[in-house]
Amino acid sequence: MNILILGSGGREYSIGLAIYKENAHNLFFMPGNGATSELGENINIKDYNELAQWAKDNSVDLTIVGPEAPLVDGVVDIFKENDLTIFGPSAAAAQLEGSKVYMKNILKKYNIPTAAFIETTNEKEAHDFIDTMNLPIVVKADGLCAGKGVIIAQSKDEAKDAASDMLSGESFGDAGTSIVVEEFLDGYELSIFAICDGENYKVLPAAQDHKRIGDGDTGPNTGGMGAYAPTPLVNDEIYRKVEERVIKPTLEGMKQEGAPFEGVLFIGVMVVNGEPIILEYNVRFGDPECEILMPLLETPVSELFYKGATRQLDKLDIKIKKEFGVGVVIASENYPYSSSKPAEIIVDEIVDEELAANSHISYAGVASEDGKLMATGGRVLVCVGFGPSIKEARDRAYELCGQVHFAGKKCRSDIAYQALK
Ligand code: AMP
Ligand code: GLY
C-alpha cells in the first residue's frame, strides 16, 4: 500500500517504523521530521483539501492521523468526501478530545464513571460550586490547550482564581471561556487504547506514562517523559470493567449521537480503590505510549489501521508479543520551559547484539541538516527497550540512552518505577 502519515513526532515515527519493517509499503509523512525521511518521503502540503487531492493523485491507499489538531479540524471528513481511506475520527467524534464539556456530557449521558463535575460559562456558578467542594479541586478549560488546560488547585481561592482567569479568556483565550470544575480523584493513572472502527474495537496492553519532568513525578507537566507496557497495575478485572463500563457504552453512545467513533480511543483512567474512573478521552495515540505499543504488536500495524478504517476489525484477531516495552524520552536542555539551541546528535554503534536486537530509537524533535541529525525540538527522541520482564526492558532502554549524545540531553532516570517498586 501507499501509506500517508500525518504528524511530525515520535508517535508518527514509531507508526512509520513499524510499517517500514513490514517491508511491503511506501510511506509518506506530512510533514514528518528529520528522521522519518529515512523511512519514506516527507511532503509539505498544509491545506487539507490540497493534501486530499495529492493523496488521490499519488494513489494513497491509507492515511493515518497522529495528532489531535487535524482531527478536530476535520481532516478525516475532507478525506472521506474525496473517497479516500483514512484512519481517525470525524470532526464530530473528535469533540471527545476537542471539548471537555462535550466529553463530560457524553460520560454523564451514557452513565460512564467519571469525576463529579459541573460545566459552566458563569463565574458565580463556578465559585458557588467550588465553595461546596473538598480539596484539591480540578479546574479544566474546555478546548485544546496543548496539555496545559488543567489546574489542580490546593485551595478554594486558587480554584476560583483559575476559574475566573479561564472564563475571562485571560488564560487560554476562547479555549477557556467554558470550563469544567470537578472533584479530585486519588489513585493511579493508566493509558488504555482501543482501536475502533465505529462498531468494533481491539484493546491494546495498558500503558503508564510519566508526565512530570523530574524523577519521582516532580516538577512541571510535560507531554510525557517515558512510558511502559503492559503495566502489571492492570488485571483482567480492570480490563473487563473498562470494556463493559467504558468502551462499549462509548461506542454505542457515539453511534446514537450520529458520530460513530473510528480511530484510537485513548482512555485516561484513574484507578481508585480498584475501580476505573475516566479522567479524559483523547482521540489519538498517546506520545510516548505509541512508541512502545507499536513494536509490541505482532499483528501488522498497517493491517490493524486499514481494518480500523474500513470497519473490518471484527475480522481481525489481534496478536500482541509476549514481552514488555519501556520507552525513555530524551529531551533537550530547556524542556519544558523554553526552546534550546539545536545540537548535533551522535549515536554510538551498538556492538552488543542482545541490545541491538531488543532496542531502538524513535525520533521526534529532530531535523536533518547537511547530512547531520540535529536535536531541534523539546522531546528529541525516545529510547525503547524490550525484554521478558519490565526490568530487562528498562535496563536496555537506559543502556541505549547511554549511547546517545547531544549537548544538553536530559532524561528521567526512573521510568517504570511504579511497576518495579
Ligand atoms: P486531562 O487533560 O484531563 O487528562 O488532565 C491532565 C492531567 O491532570 C491528568 O493526566 C491527571 O494527571 C490530572 N487530572 C485531571 N483530572 C483529574 C482529576 N479529576 N483528579 C486527579 N487528577 C486529575
Ligand atoms: N502521553 C500523553 C499524551 O499523549 O497525551
Short mmCIF file of C-alpha atoms and ligand atoms in Angstrom, two decimals:
data_model
loop_
_atom_site.label_atom_id
_atom_site.label_comp_id
_atom_site.label_asym_id
_atom_site.label_seq_id
_atom_site.Cartn_x
_atom_site.Cartn_y
_atom_site.Cartn_z
CA MET A 1 0.00 0.00 0.00
CA ASN A 2 0.90 3.67 -0.30
CA ILE A 3 0.50 4.97 3.24
CA LEU A 4 0.45 8.62 4.35
CA ILE A 5 1.09 9.50 8.00
CA LEU A 6 0.14 12.96 9.32
CA GLY A 7 2.28 14.42 12.08
CA SER A 8 5.92 15.01 12.97
CA GLY A 9 6.63 13.47 16.37
CA GLY A 10 8.00 10.28 17.85
CA ARG A 11 4.48 8.87 17.73
CA GLU A 12 4.32 9.22 13.95
CA TYR A 13 7.92 7.98 13.56
CA SER A 14 7.04 4.84 15.55
CA ILE A 15 3.96 4.10 13.43
CA GLY A 16 6.12 4.63 10.35
CA LEU A 17 8.91 2.41 11.68
CA ALA A 18 6.51 -0.45 12.40
CA ILE A 19 5.08 -0.22 8.87
CA TYR A 20 8.56 0.19 7.34
CA LYS A 21 9.59 -3.09 8.98
CA GLU A 22 6.70 -4.87 7.24
CA ASN A 23 8.78 -4.38 4.06
CA ALA A 24 5.72 -4.09 1.87
CA HIS A 25 4.64 -0.45 1.66
CA ASN A 26 5.60 3.03 0.50
CA LEU A 27 5.50 5.64 3.25
CA PHE A 28 4.82 9.37 3.09
CA PHE A 29 4.86 11.77 6.02
CA MET A 30 3.20 15.18 6.25
CA PRO A 31 5.27 16.96 7.45
CA GLY A 32 7.40 14.29 9.17
CA ASN A 33 10.76 15.08 10.79
CA GLY A 34 14.47 14.82 10.05
CA ALA A 35 14.40 11.04 10.61
CA THR A 36 11.09 10.00 9.01
CA SER A 37 12.79 10.89 5.70
CA GLU A 38 14.83 7.70 6.24
CA LEU A 39 11.61 5.64 6.33
CA GLY A 40 9.80 7.30 3.45
CA GLU A 41 9.23 10.67 1.83
CA ASN A 42 8.36 13.84 3.72
CA ILE A 43 5.88 16.11 1.96
CA ASN A 44 4.71 19.57 2.95
CA ILE A 45 1.11 20.36 1.97
CA LYS A 46 -0.70 22.04 4.83
CA ASP A 47 -4.12 22.65 3.30
CA TYR A 48 -6.25 19.53 3.83
CA ASN A 49 -8.15 19.87 0.55
CA GLU A 50 -4.87 20.14 -1.37
CA LEU A 51 -3.49 17.22 0.63
CA ALA A 52 -6.53 15.08 -0.23
CA GLN A 53 -6.01 15.91 -3.90
CA TRP A 54 -2.33 14.97 -3.58
CA ALA A 55 -3.34 11.69 -1.91
CA LYS A 56 -5.66 10.89 -4.82
CA ASP A 57 -3.04 11.84 -7.42
CA ASN A 58 -0.48 9.62 -5.67
CA SER A 59 -2.81 6.64 -5.16
CA VAL A 60 -2.59 6.73 -1.36
CA ASP A 61 -4.40 3.64 -0.03
CA LEU A 62 -4.43 4.54 3.64
CA THR A 63 -3.90 7.73 5.66
CA ILE A 64 -3.14 7.59 9.40
CA VAL A 65 -3.52 10.72 11.52
CA GLY A 66 -1.19 11.10 14.53
CA PRO A 67 -2.07 14.33 16.39
CA GLU A 68 -5.42 15.68 17.59
CA ALA A 69 -5.44 19.09 15.88
CA PRO A 70 -6.03 17.86 12.30
CA LEU A 71 -8.75 15.52 13.60
CA VAL A 72 -10.59 18.30 15.42
CA ASP A 73 -10.16 20.42 12.28
CA GLY A 74 -11.93 17.78 10.17
CA VAL A 75 -9.19 16.23 8.05
CA VAL A 76 -10.98 12.86 8.19
CA ASP A 77 -14.22 14.37 6.86
CA ILE A 78 -12.37 16.03 3.97
CA PHE A 79 -10.52 12.83 3.03
CA LYS A 80 -13.74 10.79 3.17
CA GLU A 81 -15.56 13.32 0.95
CA ASN A 82 -12.75 12.57 -1.52
CA ASP A 83 -13.36 8.79 -1.27
CA LEU A 84 -10.03 8.25 0.49
CA THR A 85 -9.45 5.64 3.22
CA ILE A 86 -8.34 7.35 6.41
CA PHE A 87 -7.98 6.06 9.97
CA GLY A 88 -9.20 8.55 12.56
CA PRO A 89 -12.39 10.11 13.96
CA SER A 90 -14.58 12.66 12.19
CA ALA A 91 -14.53 16.24 13.49
CA ALA A 92 -17.79 15.48 15.30
CA ALA A 93 -16.37 12.40 17.07
CA ALA A 94 -13.06 14.20 17.77
CA GLN A 95 -15.04 16.52 20.07
CA LEU A 96 -14.42 13.82 22.69
CA GLU A 97 -10.98 15.42 22.95
CA GLY A 98 -11.68 18.83 21.41
CA SER A 99 -14.19 19.80 24.09
CA LYS A 100 -14.00 18.66 27.70
CA VAL A 101 -17.57 19.87 28.20
CA TYR A 102 -18.75 17.65 25.31
CA MET A 103 -16.77 14.71 26.70
CA LYS A 104 -18.09 15.09 30.25
CA ASN A 105 -21.66 15.37 28.98
CA ILE A 106 -21.27 12.17 26.94
CA LEU A 107 -19.88 10.38 30.01
CA LYS A 108 -22.82 11.60 32.09
CA LYS A 109 -25.47 10.84 29.45
CA TYR A 110 -24.26 7.25 28.96
CA ASN A 111 -23.53 6.54 32.64
CA ILE A 112 -19.78 6.13 32.23
CA PRO A 113 -17.91 6.51 35.54
CA THR A 114 -16.16 9.88 35.83
CA ALA A 115 -15.36 12.52 38.48
CA ALA A 116 -18.37 14.54 39.71
CA PHE A 117 -18.36 17.88 37.90
CA ILE A 118 -20.16 20.94 36.68
CA GLU A 119 -19.61 22.66 33.35
CA THR A 120 -20.24 26.35 33.18
CA THR A 121 -19.53 29.63 31.42
CA ASN A 122 -20.56 31.59 34.51
CA GLU A 123 -18.09 32.81 37.11
CA LYS A 124 -20.57 32.92 40.02
CA GLU A 125 -21.78 29.40 39.29
CA ALA A 126 -18.18 28.16 39.25
CA HIS A 127 -17.34 29.93 42.53
CA ASP A 128 -20.51 28.67 44.26
CA PHE A 129 -19.71 25.08 43.24
CA ILE A 130 -16.10 25.45 44.39
CA ASP A 131 -17.42 26.53 47.82
CA THR A 132 -19.20 23.17 48.17
CA MET A 133 -16.12 21.04 47.25
CA ASN A 134 -13.36 19.23 49.13
CA LEU A 135 -9.71 19.99 48.30
CA PRO A 136 -7.88 19.67 45.98
CA ILE A 137 -10.17 20.96 43.21
CA VAL A 138 -9.66 20.39 39.49
CA VAL A 139 -10.44 23.21 37.02
CA LYS A 140 -10.27 22.47 33.27
CA ALA A 141 -10.52 24.70 30.22
CA ASP A 142 -12.95 23.29 27.65
CA GLY A 143 -10.83 23.42 24.49
CA LEU A 144 -7.43 22.20 23.30
CA CYS A 145 -4.66 23.87 25.34
CA ALA A 146 -1.64 21.72 24.41
CA GLY A 147 -1.87 19.82 27.69
CA LYS A 148 -1.81 22.96 29.85
CA GLY A 149 -5.53 23.49 30.42
CA VAL A 150 -5.86 21.55 33.69
CA ILE A 151 -5.27 23.21 37.07
CA ILE A 152 -5.20 21.15 40.28
CA ALA A 153 -5.88 23.79 42.93
CA GLN A 154 -4.81 23.25 46.54
CA SER A 155 -7.11 25.95 47.94
CA LYS A 156 -10.56 27.32 47.12
CA ASP A 157 -9.08 30.73 46.34
CA GLU A 158 -6.65 29.19 43.87
CA ALA A 159 -9.50 27.26 42.22
CA LYS A 160 -11.65 30.40 41.98
CA ASP A 161 -8.79 32.43 40.51
CA ALA A 162 -8.09 29.69 37.94
CA ALA A 163 -11.79 29.55 37.00
CA SER A 164 -12.04 33.35 36.70
CA ASP A 165 -8.86 33.62 34.60
CA MET A 166 -10.09 30.91 32.25
CA LEU A 167 -13.63 32.31 31.91
CA SER A 168 -12.38 35.84 31.18
CA GLY A 169 -10.28 34.46 28.34
CA GLU A 170 -7.09 35.58 30.07
CA SER A 171 -5.53 32.11 30.49
CA PHE A 172 -6.42 30.27 27.29
CA GLY A 173 -8.43 32.66 25.09
CA ASP A 174 -11.57 31.12 23.61
CA ALA A 175 -10.50 27.60 24.71
CA GLY A 176 -11.21 28.60 28.32
CA THR A 177 -14.43 30.58 28.19
CA SER A 178 -16.29 27.40 29.06
CA ILE A 179 -14.90 25.27 31.91
CA VAL A 180 -15.29 22.05 33.83
CA VAL A 181 -14.86 22.08 37.62
CA GLU A 182 -14.51 18.60 39.08
CA GLU A 183 -13.58 16.56 42.11
CA PHE A 184 -10.01 15.34 42.51
CA LEU A 185 -9.53 11.60 42.07
CA ASP A 186 -6.84 9.98 44.16
CA GLY A 187 -5.43 6.83 42.63
CA TYR A 188 -3.03 5.67 39.92
CA GLU A 189 -3.27 6.69 36.30
CA LEU A 190 -3.29 4.42 33.25
CA SER A 191 -3.43 4.93 29.50
CA ILE A 192 -5.70 2.42 27.79
CA PHE A 193 -6.03 2.43 24.00
CA ALA A 194 -8.88 0.95 22.00
CA ILE A 195 -8.58 0.73 18.21
CA CYS A 196 -12.14 1.37 17.00
CA ASP A 197 -13.94 1.14 13.66
CA GLY A 198 -17.24 2.71 14.72
CA GLU A 199 -18.69 -0.66 15.67
CA ASN A 200 -15.92 -3.00 16.83
CA TYR A 201 -12.79 -2.45 18.92
CA LYS A 202 -9.48 -4.04 19.91
CA VAL A 203 -7.87 -3.16 23.24
CA LEU A 204 -4.08 -2.78 23.44
CA PRO A 205 -2.00 -3.56 26.56
CA ALA A 206 -2.40 -0.85 29.19
CA ALA A 207 0.47 1.62 29.46
CA GLN A 208 1.65 4.08 32.06
CA ASP A 209 3.00 7.50 31.12
CA HIS A 210 5.30 9.75 33.22
CA LYS A 211 4.04 13.29 32.72
CA ARG A 212 6.29 15.27 35.07
CA ILE A 213 9.75 16.42 34.05
CA GLY A 214 11.53 15.21 37.20
CA ASP A 215 12.26 11.88 38.88
CA GLY A 216 9.66 10.77 41.41
CA ASP A 217 6.97 12.68 39.43
CA THR A 218 8.18 16.13 40.43
CA GLY A 219 8.29 19.45 38.58
CA PRO A 220 6.06 20.73 35.78
CA ASN A 221 3.98 18.64 33.41
CA THR A 222 5.38 17.69 30.01
CA GLY A 223 3.99 15.86 27.00
CA GLY A 224 5.30 12.67 28.66
CA MET A 225 8.87 11.71 29.64
CA GLY A 226 8.57 7.94 29.30
CA ALA A 227 6.16 5.04 29.30
CA TYR A 228 6.00 1.30 29.62
CA ALA A 229 3.57 -1.51 28.83
CA PRO A 230 1.96 -3.78 29.69
CA THR A 231 1.69 -2.44 33.21
CA PRO A 232 1.15 -5.01 35.99
CA LEU A 233 -1.09 -2.41 37.66
CA VAL A 234 -3.93 -3.69 35.47
CA ASN A 235 -5.55 -7.07 35.97
CA ASP A 236 -8.21 -8.87 33.94
CA GLU A 237 -10.90 -7.44 36.19
CA ILE A 238 -9.91 -3.86 35.38
CA TYR A 239 -9.75 -4.61 31.63
CA ARG A 240 -13.21 -6.18 31.87
CA LYS A 241 -14.63 -3.18 33.71
CA VAL A 242 -13.09 -0.76 31.18
CA GLU A 243 -14.60 -2.72 28.29
CA GLU A 244 -18.07 -3.13 29.83
CA ARG A 245 -18.45 0.21 31.57
CA VAL A 246 -16.45 2.47 29.27
CA ILE A 247 -15.60 1.28 25.76
CA LYS A 248 -18.89 -0.43 24.86
CA PRO A 249 -21.19 2.36 26.13
CA THR A 250 -18.96 5.00 24.49
CA LEU A 251 -19.09 3.32 21.08
CA GLU A 252 -22.84 2.74 21.45
CA GLY A 253 -23.36 6.32 22.66
CA MET A 254 -21.36 7.86 19.83
CA LYS A 255 -23.45 5.90 17.32
CA GLN A 256 -26.60 7.30 18.93
CA GLU A 257 -25.09 10.78 18.74
CA GLY A 258 -24.69 10.29 14.99
CA ALA A 259 -20.89 10.43 15.35
CA PRO A 260 -19.67 6.81 15.36
CA PHE A 261 -16.15 6.62 16.77
CA GLU A 262 -13.48 5.43 14.36
CA GLY A 263 -9.84 5.74 15.30
CA VAL A 264 -7.83 5.45 18.50
CA LEU A 265 -9.82 5.98 21.66
CA PHE A 266 -7.26 6.91 24.32
CA ILE A 267 -8.87 6.40 27.69
CA GLY A 268 -7.19 8.26 30.53
CA VAL A 269 -8.13 6.18 33.55
CA MET A 270 -7.67 6.81 37.26
CA VAL A 271 -7.95 3.59 39.25
CA VAL A 272 -9.47 4.47 42.62
CA ASN A 273 -9.87 1.56 45.07
CA GLY A 274 -9.77 -0.92 42.19
CA GLU A 275 -12.43 0.95 40.19
CA PRO A 276 -11.52 2.51 36.82
CA ILE A 277 -12.82 6.09 36.59
CA ILE A 278 -12.45 8.15 33.41
CA LEU A 279 -10.31 11.28 33.59
CA GLU A 280 -10.49 12.12 29.92
CA TYR A 281 -10.64 10.87 26.38
CA ASN A 282 -8.16 11.63 23.67
CA VAL A 283 -8.89 10.67 20.10
CA ARG A 284 -5.38 9.60 19.07
CA PHE A 285 -2.41 7.67 20.40
CA GLY A 286 -0.51 8.96 23.39
CA ASP A 287 3.04 10.07 22.86
CA PRO A 288 5.30 8.33 24.10
CA GLU A 289 2.85 5.44 24.70
CA CYS A 290 2.60 4.82 20.94
CA GLU A 291 6.37 4.37 20.69
CA ILE A 292 6.25 1.31 22.95
CA LEU A 293 2.92 -0.11 21.79
CA MET A 294 3.65 -0.20 18.05
CA PRO A 295 6.64 -2.57 18.44
CA LEU A 296 4.67 -4.81 20.83
CA LEU A 297 2.16 -5.62 18.09
CA GLU A 298 2.66 -8.88 16.28
CA THR A 299 -0.30 -8.09 14.02
CA PRO A 300 0.93 -5.86 11.18
CA VAL A 301 0.22 -2.24 12.12
CA SER A 302 -0.86 -1.43 8.55
CA GLU A 303 -3.48 -4.19 8.67
CA LEU A 304 -4.78 -3.07 12.07
CA PHE A 305 -5.25 0.52 10.91
CA TYR A 306 -6.59 -0.45 7.48
CA LYS A 307 -9.22 -2.73 9.03
CA GLY A 308 -9.98 0.02 11.54
CA ALA A 309 -10.55 2.47 8.70
CA THR A 310 -12.79 0.10 6.73
CA ARG A 311 -14.99 -1.28 9.52
CA GLN A 312 -13.45 -4.75 9.47
CA LEU A 313 -11.97 -5.08 12.95
CA ASP A 314 -14.35 -7.96 13.66
CA LYS A 315 -12.34 -9.92 11.08
CA LEU A 316 -9.05 -9.34 12.87
CA ASP A 317 -7.57 -11.50 15.60
CA ILE A 318 -5.11 -9.08 17.17
CA LYS A 319 -1.81 -10.61 18.37
CA ILE A 320 0.47 -8.98 20.92
CA LYS A 321 4.06 -10.07 21.60
CA LYS A 322 4.61 -11.65 24.99
CA GLU A 323 7.17 -9.13 26.17
CA PHE A 324 7.46 -5.74 27.82
CA GLY A 325 8.45 -2.39 26.36
CA VAL A 326 9.91 0.61 28.16
CA GLY A 327 10.46 3.98 26.47
CA VAL A 328 12.68 6.72 27.91
CA VAL A 329 12.32 10.18 26.39
CA ILE A 330 15.50 12.18 25.86
CA ALA A 331 14.66 15.87 25.89
CA SER A 332 16.64 18.98 25.16
CA GLU A 333 18.23 21.15 27.83
CA ASN A 334 15.49 23.72 28.45
CA TYR A 335 12.43 21.47 28.02
CA PRO A 336 9.63 22.10 29.01
CA TYR A 337 10.37 25.75 29.82
CA SER A 338 11.77 27.12 26.57
CA SER A 339 13.43 26.06 23.36
CA SER A 340 17.09 25.05 23.26
CA LYS A 341 19.92 25.64 20.79
CA PRO A 342 19.99 22.98 18.04
CA ALA A 343 22.64 20.35 18.80
CA GLU A 344 24.09 17.55 16.70
CA ILE A 345 23.00 14.04 17.72
CA ILE A 346 25.60 11.27 17.72
CA VAL A 347 24.51 7.68 18.32
CA ASP A 348 27.28 5.17 19.04
CA GLU A 349 27.33 1.96 17.08
CA ILE A 350 25.55 -0.69 19.15
CA VAL A 351 28.01 -3.58 19.38
CA ASP A 352 26.10 -5.66 21.93
CA GLU A 353 23.92 -7.96 19.78
CA GLU A 354 21.38 -8.50 22.56
CA LEU A 355 20.92 -4.78 22.89
CA ALA A 356 20.80 -4.17 19.14
CA ALA A 357 18.10 -6.82 18.72
CA ASN A 358 15.99 -5.62 21.64
CA SER A 359 16.04 -1.84 21.43
CA HIS A 360 15.66 1.05 19.02
CA ILE A 361 15.25 4.80 18.83
CA SER A 362 12.05 6.60 17.86
CA TYR A 363 12.93 10.08 16.62
CA ALA A 364 10.77 13.10 17.43
CA GLY A 365 12.14 16.68 17.61
CA VAL A 366 14.91 16.25 15.05
CA ALA A 367 15.93 17.89 11.79
CA SER A 368 18.33 16.75 9.12
CA GLU A 369 20.92 19.40 8.16
CA ASP A 370 23.80 18.77 5.76
CA GLY A 371 23.71 15.06 6.50
CA LYS A 372 23.74 15.67 10.25
CA LEU A 373 20.87 14.81 12.56
CA MET A 374 20.13 17.78 14.83
CA ALA A 375 18.12 17.93 18.06
CA THR A 376 15.70 20.79 17.39
CA GLY A 377 12.61 20.03 19.50
CA GLY A 378 11.74 19.71 23.18
CA ARG A 379 11.29 15.97 23.23
CA VAL A 380 14.07 14.86 20.88
CA LEU A 381 13.82 11.08 20.77
CA VAL A 382 12.69 8.02 22.68
CA CYS A 383 14.98 5.10 23.56
CA VAL A 384 12.83 1.97 23.58
CA GLY A 385 13.91 -1.33 25.12
CA PHE A 386 12.20 -4.72 25.15
CA GLY A 387 12.53 -7.83 27.25
CA PRO A 388 10.82 -10.70 29.04
CA SER A 389 10.45 -8.51 32.16
CA ILE A 390 9.93 -4.80 32.75
CA LYS A 391 13.31 -4.64 34.46
CA GLU A 392 15.17 -6.09 31.47
CA ALA A 393 13.27 -3.84 29.07
CA ARG A 394 14.04 -0.84 31.28
CA ASP A 395 17.74 -1.73 31.55
CA ARG A 396 18.01 -1.97 27.75
CA ALA A 397 16.22 1.34 27.23
CA TYR A 398 18.69 3.03 29.61
CA GLU A 399 21.66 1.26 28.05
CA LEU A 400 20.57 2.71 24.71
CA CYS A 401 20.18 6.16 26.30
CA GLY A 402 23.86 5.93 27.21
CA GLN A 403 24.75 5.53 23.52
CA VAL A 404 23.01 8.77 22.50
CA HIS A 405 24.90 12.05 22.77
CA PHE A 406 24.00 15.68 22.19
CA ALA A 407 24.66 18.89 24.10
CA GLY A 408 22.14 19.43 26.90
CA LYS A 409 20.49 15.99 26.65
CA LYS A 410 18.40 15.01 29.65
CA CYS A 411 16.05 12.22 30.67
CA ARG A 412 14.32 10.86 33.74
CA SER A 413 16.17 8.03 35.46
CA ASP A 414 13.14 6.28 36.96
CA ILE A 415 10.84 5.31 34.09
CA ALA A 416 8.61 2.34 35.08
CA TYR A 417 9.36 2.82 38.79
CA GLN A 418 5.73 2.22 39.76
CA ALA A 419 5.92 -1.27 38.27
CA LEU A 420 9.32 -2.06 39.80
CA LYS A 421 8.97 -0.77 43.36
P1 AMP B 1 -6.56 15.72 31.44
O1 AMP B 1 -6.07 16.61 30.33
O2 AMP B 1 -7.99 15.86 31.76
O3 AMP B 1 -6.06 14.31 31.33
O4 AMP B 1 -5.73 16.21 32.70
C1 AMP B 1 -4.31 16.22 32.72
C2 AMP B 1 -3.82 15.52 33.95
O5 AMP B 1 -4.35 16.14 35.12
C3 AMP B 1 -4.27 14.07 34.04
O6 AMP B 1 -3.45 13.24 33.31
C4 AMP B 1 -4.22 13.83 35.54
O7 AMP B 1 -2.89 13.56 35.93
C5 AMP B 1 -4.63 15.17 36.10
N1 AMP B 1 -6.07 15.18 36.38
C6 AMP B 1 -7.06 15.57 35.56
N2 AMP B 1 -8.27 15.45 36.14
C7 AMP B 1 -8.06 14.98 37.38
C8 AMP B 1 -8.90 14.63 38.48
N3 AMP B 1 -10.23 14.78 38.43
N4 AMP B 1 -8.32 14.13 39.59
C9 AMP B 1 -6.98 13.98 39.66
N5 AMP B 1 -6.12 14.30 38.67
C10 AMP B 1 -6.64 14.79 37.54
N1 GLY B 2 1.35 10.94 26.73
C1 GLY B 2 0.12 11.61 26.90
C2 GLY B 2 -0.45 12.20 25.71
O1 GLY B 2 -0.02 11.96 24.59
O2 GLY B 2 -1.41 12.95 25.83
#
